Amino acid sequence: MLRFIDGHHDTLLELQHGADAFFTGLPSAHLDFPRGTKAGYAAGFFAVFSPNPESDPAPSLLPAPAGYMKTLPPKLSREYALASTMRSMARFLQLEGLSGGAFKVIRTITDLKKAVEGRWMGGILHMEGAEALDKDLDLLYVLYHAGVRSIGPVWSRPNSFGEGVPYGYPSSPDTGPGLTPEGRDLIRKCCELGIMIDLSHLNEKGFWDVAALSDKPLVATHANVHRICPVSRNLTDTQIDQIGRSGGLIGITYSIDPNMVTPKAEGDPEASLEDIAEHIDYVKDRIGVEHVALGSDFDGTVVPDAVKDVTGVPALLNVLEKRGWTKGELEQLTYKNWIRVLDQTWR
């Protein structure tokens, strides 16, 4: 079975009452240790995400021709975000100790390669939204030594570093201002430390700000093709081309709520594996097989019935094989591209 690295999932949200459930099984989740092992899951980016408090107003749904536009959720207070972040990171770090050597916090390329080889299951610590960081970025150094190796400066809401892209259909990702001065400082510090920047929730101006500041490969860990599904969160051809020129990578997501897969405003649970494969092939054909990977967004979204959970990934790979993918190309998609980009970024 081909082992794979997953560019993004929110499974830590399922562990708020204890990390041990990851090993005993999470029936309500898309990913846990038993099913991941069965599916060939070698490693993945464990997102630390702070949901808006239940007391916050829900985003408004604004009318749009044949579609919708959601307003951005309000900013989080740093106090709230910091407490939420520390709780989730603690759960993540506990996984290694609870595993008896079967799970490893990935801090180096050597450890990531061993995960692909089957030595252990690996977890890469990712911050989805940097609200917990102080403006002087002192905490960033602490979190790096704790294991953070990837940061998305924003989720789909504003913070002191920039503004996320709201969900809209049909809509371009050009929805608001780019990075703030603090956001630019964050990008520079991440490049200095060797922390990967995730472009997935940045609006278009923020995307180009990062492209101008970073000398590392550009990465969107969980995003699809705008030309196929014109939702604001998907990447335009111009953005895709820039990621290719930088030597970067796009992790294709399976998200159907909000829908990022089929050419519809609303998600379709009957979206097929072929529909996901269309996005993978589009990126491959446009900028090369070395620039496409998997980025499910498990446990952070709804996925098609054809995927169901992590055990559906081998079926997706079988679809690609039937579409003409060679074994070598599938190895690039599933793990070699991630290893290459992270090696260039972390060092």
GROMACS .gro file of C-alpha atoms in nm:
model
  347
    1MET     CA    1   0.000   0.000   0.000
    2LEU     CA    2   0.124   0.349  -0.090
    3ARG     CA    3   0.185   0.558   0.221
    4PHE     CA    4   0.092   0.926   0.214
    5ILE     CA    5   0.139   1.261   0.388
    6ASP     CA    6  -0.175   1.470   0.443
    7GLY     CA    7  -0.129   1.846   0.413
    8HIS     CA    8  -0.405   1.950   0.652
    9HIS     CA    9  -0.656   1.815   0.901
   10ASP     CA   10  -0.830   1.948   1.211
   11THR     CA   11  -0.836   1.627   1.415
   12LEU     CA   12  -0.705   1.808   1.724
   13LEU     CA   13  -1.052   1.960   1.756
   14GLU     CA   14  -1.174   1.607   1.830
   15LEU     CA   15  -0.927   1.566   2.118
   16GLN     CA   16  -1.038   1.844   2.352
   17HIS     CA   17  -1.134   1.588   2.620
   18GLY     CA   18  -0.819   1.381   2.594
   19ALA     CA   19  -0.549   1.276   2.348
   20ASP     CA   20  -0.586   0.903   2.420
   21ALA     CA   21  -0.903   0.889   2.206
   22PHE     CA   22  -0.683   0.925   1.896
   23PHE     CA   23  -0.548   0.576   1.965
   24THR     CA   24  -0.865   0.407   2.089
   25GLY     CA   25  -1.071   0.543   1.799
   26LEU     CA   26  -1.276   0.851   1.709
   27PRO     CA   27  -1.598   0.727   1.546
   28SER     CA   28  -1.724   1.081   1.481
   29ALA     CA   29  -1.397   1.193   1.318
   30HIS     CA   30  -1.240   1.138   0.977
   31LEU     CA   31  -0.901   1.034   1.117
   32ASP     CA   32  -0.764   0.836   1.408
   33PHE     CA   33  -0.467   0.608   1.462
   34PRO     CA   34  -0.635   0.273   1.376
   35ARG     CA   35  -0.794   0.396   1.052
   36GLY     CA   36  -0.488   0.600   0.956
   37THR     CA   37  -0.269   0.293   0.992
   38LYS     CA   38  -0.510   0.089   0.783
   39ALA     CA   39  -0.520   0.352   0.505
   40GLY     CA   40  -0.146   0.411   0.474
   41TYR     CA   41  -0.144   0.749   0.650
   42ALA     CA   42   0.223   0.811   0.723
   43ALA     CA   43   0.214   1.167   0.855
   44GLY     CA   44   0.015   1.486   0.838
   45PHE     CA   45  -0.020   1.847   0.940
   46PHE     CA   46  -0.217   1.863   1.266
   47ALA     CA   47  -0.385   2.204   1.263
   48VAL     CA   48  -0.421   2.407   1.581
   49PHE     CA   49  -0.733   2.613   1.522
   50SER     CA   50  -0.926   2.841   1.759
   51PRO     CA   51  -1.300   2.841   1.678
   52ASN     CA   52  -1.488   3.163   1.738
   53PRO     CA   53  -1.667   3.161   2.075
   54GLU     CA   54  -2.030   3.053   2.062
   55SER     CA   55  -2.121   3.400   2.185
   56ASP     CA   56  -1.987   3.556   1.865
   57PRO     CA   57  -2.243   3.629   1.594
   58ALA     CA   58  -2.243   3.383   1.306
   59PRO     CA   59  -2.126   3.517   0.967
   60SER     CA   60  -2.409   3.669   0.765
   61LEU     CA   61  -2.505   3.513   0.435
   62LEU     CA   62  -2.523   3.792   0.180
   63PRO     CA   63  -2.709   3.746  -0.148
   64ALA     CA   64  -2.504   3.708  -0.464
   65PRO     CA   65  -2.602   3.619  -0.821
   66ALA     CA   66  -2.652   3.242  -0.832
   67GLY     CA   67  -2.450   3.202  -0.515
   68TYR     CA   68  -2.358   3.354  -0.180
   69MET     CA   69  -2.104   3.563   0.010
   70LYS     CA   70  -2.039   3.514   0.379
   71THR     CA   71  -1.921   3.795   0.602
   72LEU     CA   72  -1.602   3.747   0.799
   73PRO     CA   73  -1.633   3.631   1.161
   74PRO     CA   74  -1.511   3.885   1.419
   75LYS     CA   75  -1.154   3.899   1.542
   76LEU     CA   76  -1.057   3.680   1.835
   77SER     CA   77  -0.907   3.830   2.149
   78ARG     CA   78  -0.546   3.726   2.194
   79GLU     CA   79  -0.626   3.599   2.544
   80TYR     CA   80  -0.891   3.361   2.409
   81ALA     CA   81  -0.677   3.248   2.113
   82LEU     CA   82  -0.373   3.186   2.332
   83ALA     CA   83  -0.566   2.969   2.578
   84SER     CA   84  -0.726   2.771   2.296
   85THR     CA   85  -0.392   2.728   2.116
   86MET     CA   86  -0.209   2.607   2.425
   87ARG     CA   87  -0.484   2.353   2.498
   88SER     CA   88  -0.471   2.207   2.147
   89MET     CA   89  -0.091   2.203   2.135
   90ALA     CA   90  -0.083   2.021   2.467
   91ARG     CA   91  -0.311   1.751   2.326
   92PHE     CA   92  -0.085   1.720   2.022
   93LEU     CA   93   0.234   1.690   2.225
   94GLN     CA   94   0.070   1.429   2.449
   95LEU     CA   95   0.017   1.200   2.151
   96GLU     CA   96   0.384   1.104   2.134
   97GLY     CA   97   0.404   1.003   2.501
   98LEU     CA   98   0.081   0.804   2.487
   99SER     CA   99   0.180   0.611   2.175
  100GLY     CA  100   0.458   0.391   2.310
  101GLY     CA  101   0.679   0.493   2.019
  102ALA     CA  102   0.412   0.455   1.751
  103PHE     CA  103   0.361   0.831   1.701
  104LYS     CA  104   0.630   1.096   1.656
  105VAL     CA  105   0.618   1.476   1.661
  106ILE     CA  106   0.795   1.561   1.336
  107ARG     CA  107   1.059   1.832   1.369
  108THR     CA  108   1.310   1.717   1.106
  109ILE     CA  109   1.309   1.575   0.755
  110THR     CA  110   1.483   1.263   0.887
  111ASP     CA  111   1.190   1.194   1.120
  112LEU     CA  112   0.944   1.260   0.835
  113LYS     CA  113   1.121   1.012   0.608
  114LYS     CA  114   1.109   0.750   0.883
  115ALA     CA  115   0.734   0.803   0.908
  116VAL     CA  116   0.698   0.732   0.537
  117GLU     CA  117   0.915   0.423   0.582
  118GLY     CA  118   0.675   0.298   0.853
  119ARG     CA  119   0.888   0.357   1.164
  120TRP     CA  120   0.607   0.560   1.322
  121MET     CA  121   0.307   0.774   1.239
  122GLY     CA  122   0.416   1.137   1.222
  123GLY     CA  123   0.250   1.464   1.318
  124ILE     CA  124   0.360   1.807   1.191
  125LEU     CA  125   0.238   2.090   1.414
  126HIS     CA  126   0.057   2.364   1.219
  127MET     CA  127  -0.105   2.689   1.341
  128GLU     CA  128  -0.417   2.777   1.141
  129GLY     CA  129  -0.444   3.146   1.222
  130ALA     CA  130  -0.174   3.328   1.420
  131GLU     CA  131  -0.401   3.509   1.668
  132ALA     CA  132  -0.217   3.360   1.966
  133LEU     CA  133   0.112   3.526   1.872
  134ASP     CA  134   0.222   3.856   2.023
  135LYS     CA  135   0.308   4.141   1.788
  136ASP     CA  136   0.675   4.123   1.889
  137LEU     CA  137   0.674   3.753   1.788
  138ASP     CA  138   0.855   3.642   2.104
  139LEU     CA  139   0.616   3.348   2.142
  140LEU     CA  140   0.698   3.234   1.789
  141TYR     CA  141   1.044   3.125   1.902
  142VAL     CA  142   0.899   2.928   2.192
  143LEU     CA  143   0.645   2.756   1.968
  144TYR     CA  144   0.909   2.671   1.710
  145HIS     CA  145   1.110   2.485   1.973
  146ALA     CA  146   0.789   2.315   2.088
  147GLY     CA  147   0.749   2.178   1.735
  148VAL     CA  148   0.558   2.430   1.521
  149ARG     CA  149   0.680   2.390   1.163
  150SER     CA  150   0.393   2.546   0.967
  151ILE     CA  151   0.177   2.858   1.012
  152GLY     CA  152  -0.119   2.998   0.825
  153PRO     CA  153  -0.109   3.369   0.922
  154VAL     CA  154  -0.489   3.391   0.904
  155TRP     CA  155  -0.798   3.176   0.893
  156SER     CA  156  -1.104   3.320   0.715
  157ARG     CA  157  -1.132   3.616   0.953
  158PRO     CA  158  -0.921   3.926   1.028
  159ASN     CA  159  -0.641   3.940   1.282
  160SER     CA  160  -0.344   4.165   1.355
  161PHE     CA  161  -0.141   4.000   1.078
  162GLY     CA  162  -0.386   4.022   0.789
  163GLU     CA  163  -0.731   3.935   0.665
  164GLY     CA  164  -0.855   3.594   0.563
  165VAL     CA  165  -1.065   3.535   0.255
  166PRO     CA  166  -1.440   3.504   0.324
  167TYR     CA  167  -1.629   3.220   0.162
  168GLY     CA  168  -1.810   3.339  -0.147
  169TYR     CA  169  -1.943   3.181  -0.466
  170PRO     CA  170  -1.890   3.284  -0.737
  171SER     CA  171  -1.608   3.505  -0.618
  172SER     CA  172  -1.243   3.569  -0.684
  173PRO     CA  173  -1.006   3.553  -0.385
  174ASP     CA  174  -0.946   3.929  -0.423
  175THR     CA  175  -1.169   4.022  -0.130
  176GLY     CA  176  -0.979   4.262   0.095
  177PRO     CA  177  -0.649   4.413   0.213
  178GLY     CA  178  -0.325   4.219   0.233
  179LEU     CA  179  -0.080   4.169   0.516
  180THR     CA  180  -0.038   4.428   0.790
  181PRO     CA  181   0.312   4.547   0.890
  182GLU     CA  182   0.297   4.286   1.170
  183GLY     CA  183   0.203   4.025   0.912
  184ARG     CA  184   0.504   4.112   0.700
  185ASP     CA  185   0.726   4.076   1.005
  186LEU     CA  186   0.572   3.735   1.071
  187ILE     CA  187   0.653   3.614   0.720
  188ARG     CA  188   1.014   3.730   0.750
  189LYS     CA  189   1.057   3.561   1.090
  190CYS     CA  190   0.906   3.235   0.966
  191CYS     CA  191   1.145   3.230   0.672
  192GLU     CA  192   1.433   3.299   0.910
  193LEU     CA  193   1.338   3.017   1.147
  194GLY     CA  194   1.236   2.767   0.879
  195ILE     CA  195   0.861   2.762   0.938
  196MET     CA  196   0.644   2.691   0.634
  197ILE     CA  197   0.385   2.956   0.543
  198ASP     CA  198   0.041   2.820   0.446
  199LEU     CA  199  -0.139   3.041   0.195
  200SER     CA  200  -0.470   2.853   0.208
  201HIS     CA  201  -0.690   3.110   0.385
  202LEU     CA  202  -0.516   3.429   0.270
  203ASN     CA  203  -0.698   3.657   0.030
  204GLU     CA  204  -0.533   3.737  -0.302
  205LYS     CA  205  -0.352   4.052  -0.185
  206GLY     CA  206  -0.212   3.860   0.111
  207PHE     CA  207  -0.103   3.581  -0.124
  208TRP     CA  208   0.100   3.824  -0.333
  209ASP     CA  209   0.244   3.991  -0.024
  210VAL     CA  210   0.383   3.655   0.089
  211ALA     CA  211   0.512   3.582  -0.263
  212ALA     CA  212   0.706   3.911  -0.258
  213LEU     CA  213   0.852   3.856   0.090
  214SER     CA  214   0.934   3.484   0.095
  215ASP     CA  215   1.232   3.314  -0.066
  216LYS     CA  216   1.085   2.973   0.016
  217PRO     CA  217   0.852   2.756  -0.196
  218LEU     CA  218   0.494   2.886  -0.180
  219VAL     CA  219   0.247   2.635  -0.035
  220ALA     CA  220  -0.131   2.613  -0.008
  221THR     CA  221  -0.190   2.304   0.206
  222HIS     CA  222  -0.563   2.266   0.136
  223ALA     CA  223  -0.697   2.449  -0.168
  224ASN     CA  224  -0.835   2.363  -0.511
  225VAL     CA  225  -0.866   2.504  -0.861
  226HIS     CA  226  -1.077   2.819  -0.902
  227ARG     CA  227  -1.135   2.753  -1.273
  228ILE     CA  228  -1.317   2.429  -1.181
  229CYS     CA  229  -1.498   2.556  -0.870
  230PRO     CA  230  -1.510   2.939  -0.851
  231VAL     CA  231  -1.529   2.971  -0.473
  232SER     CA  232  -1.317   3.246  -0.319
  233ARG     CA  233  -1.101   2.996  -0.127
  234ASN     CA  234  -0.974   2.827  -0.443
  235LEU     CA  235  -0.665   2.932  -0.638
  236THR     CA  236  -0.673   3.121  -0.967
  237ASP     CA  237  -0.453   3.015  -1.256
  238THR     CA  238  -0.226   3.313  -1.187
  239GLN     CA  239  -0.177   3.200  -0.827
  240ILE     CA  240  -0.124   2.839  -0.934
  241ASP     CA  241   0.140   2.949  -1.182
  242GLN     CA  242   0.324   3.151  -0.915
  243ILE     CA  243   0.327   2.853  -0.681
  244GLY     CA  244   0.481   2.649  -0.961
  245ARG     CA  245   0.746   2.912  -1.037
  246SER     CA  246   0.846   2.919  -0.669
  247GLY     CA  247   0.893   2.543  -0.660
  248GLY     CA  248   0.595   2.518  -0.427
  249LEU     CA  249   0.303   2.289  -0.369
  250ILE     CA  250  -0.078   2.271  -0.362
  251GLY     CA  251  -0.250   2.020  -0.135
  252ILE     CA  252  -0.583   1.928  -0.294
  253THR     CA  253  -0.874   1.932  -0.049
  254TYR     CA  254  -1.186   1.711  -0.046
  255SER     CA  255  -1.409   1.981   0.108
  256ILE     CA  256  -1.773   1.998  -0.003
  257ASP     CA  257  -1.905   2.220   0.280
  258PRO     CA  258  -1.815   2.481   0.184
  259ASN     CA  259  -1.791   2.326  -0.159
  260MET     CA  260  -1.445   2.348  -0.312
  261VAL     CA  261  -1.472   2.048  -0.545
  262THR     CA  262  -1.759   2.058  -0.793
  263PRO     CA  263  -1.872   2.356  -1.009
  264LYS     CA  264  -2.169   2.424  -0.781
  265ALA     CA  265  -2.247   2.682  -0.516
  266GLU     CA  266  -2.355   2.420  -0.265
  267GLY     CA  267  -2.168   2.101  -0.187
  268ASP     CA  268  -2.288   1.767  -0.315
  269PRO     CA  269  -2.233   1.465  -0.087
  270GLU     CA  270  -2.239   1.255  -0.404
  271ALA     CA  271  -1.933   1.433  -0.543
  272SER     CA  272  -1.709   1.162  -0.681
  273LEU     CA  273  -1.346   1.067  -0.649
  274GLU     CA  274  -1.323   1.161  -1.018
  275ASP     CA  275  -1.428   1.515  -0.923
  276ILE     CA  276  -1.136   1.540  -0.679
  277ALA     CA  277  -0.905   1.383  -0.936
  278GLU     CA  278  -0.998   1.661  -1.182
  279HIS     CA  279  -0.834   1.917  -0.952
  280ILE     CA  280  -0.526   1.700  -0.903
  281ASP     CA  281  -0.486   1.648  -1.276
  282TYR     CA  282  -0.544   2.017  -1.350
  283VAL     CA  283  -0.254   2.122  -1.129
  284LYS     CA  284  -0.037   1.841  -1.262
  285ASP     CA  285  -0.104   1.935  -1.623
  286ARG     CA  286  -0.064   2.309  -1.568
  287ILE     CA  287   0.249   2.333  -1.349
  288GLY     CA  288   0.379   1.977  -1.314
  289VAL     CA  289   0.335   1.669  -1.098
  290GLU     CA  290   0.605   1.796  -0.861
  291HIS     CA  291   0.369   2.074  -0.744
  292VAL     CA  292   0.059   1.880  -0.636
  293ALA     CA  293  -0.011   1.683  -0.317
  294LEU     CA  294  -0.294   1.578  -0.086
  295GLY     CA  295  -0.450   1.816   0.169
  296SER     CA  296  -0.777   1.663   0.283
  297ASP     CA  297  -0.906   1.907   0.550
  298PHE     CA  298  -1.037   1.603   0.739
  299ASP     CA  299  -1.226   1.693   1.057
  300GLY     CA  300  -1.245   2.055   0.946
  301THR     CA  301  -1.508   2.013   0.676
  302VAL     CA  302  -1.758   1.774   0.518
  303VAL     CA  303  -1.614   1.531   0.262
  304PRO     CA  304  -1.796   1.337  -0.012
  305ASP     CA  305  -1.956   1.004   0.072
  306ALA     CA  306  -1.710   0.847  -0.175
  307VAL     CA  307  -1.423   0.949   0.054
  308LYS     CA  308  -1.601   0.902   0.389
  309ASP     CA  309  -1.282   0.928   0.596
  310VAL     CA  310  -0.909   0.857   0.578
  311THR     CA  311  -0.976   0.501   0.462
  312GLY     CA  312  -1.108   0.645   0.133
  313VAL     CA  313  -0.770   0.782   0.026
  314PRO     CA  314  -0.644   0.454  -0.128
  315ALA     CA  315  -0.955   0.452  -0.351
  316LEU     CA  316  -0.868   0.803  -0.472
  317LEU     CA  317  -0.518   0.686  -0.557
  318ASN     CA  318  -0.666   0.392  -0.748
  319VAL     CA  319  -0.874   0.639  -0.952
  320LEU     CA  320  -0.560   0.833  -1.041
  321GLU     CA  321  -0.384   0.512  -1.142
  322LYS     CA  322  -0.672   0.432  -1.375
  323ARG     CA  323  -0.638   0.783  -1.520
  324GLY     CA  324  -0.281   0.702  -1.621
  325TRP     CA  325  -0.070   0.800  -1.321
  326THR     CA  326   0.251   0.599  -1.289
  327LYS     CA  327   0.380   0.463  -0.961
  328GLY     CA  328   0.653   0.727  -0.960
  329GLU     CA  329   0.401   1.007  -1.009
  330LEU     CA  330   0.181   0.874  -0.729
  331GLU     CA  331   0.483   0.865  -0.499
  332GLN     CA  332   0.547   1.232  -0.576
  333LEU     CA  333   0.185   1.318  -0.501
  334THR     CA  334   0.165   1.121  -0.179
  335TYR     CA  335   0.492   1.200  -0.006
  336LYS     CA  336   0.794   1.297  -0.217
  337ASN     CA  337   0.669   1.647  -0.300
  338TRP     CA  338   0.601   1.722   0.067
  339ILE     CA  339   0.945   1.598   0.167
  340ARG     CA  340   1.113   1.811  -0.102
  341VAL     CA  341   0.929   2.132  -0.014
  342LEU     CA  342   0.966   2.089   0.362
  343ASP     CA  343   1.335   2.008   0.324
  344GLN     CA  344   1.386   2.333   0.131
  345THR     CA  345   1.177   2.529   0.386
  346TRP     CA  346   1.285   2.391   0.722
  347ARG     CA  347   1.657   2.419   0.661
   0.00000   0.00000   0.00000
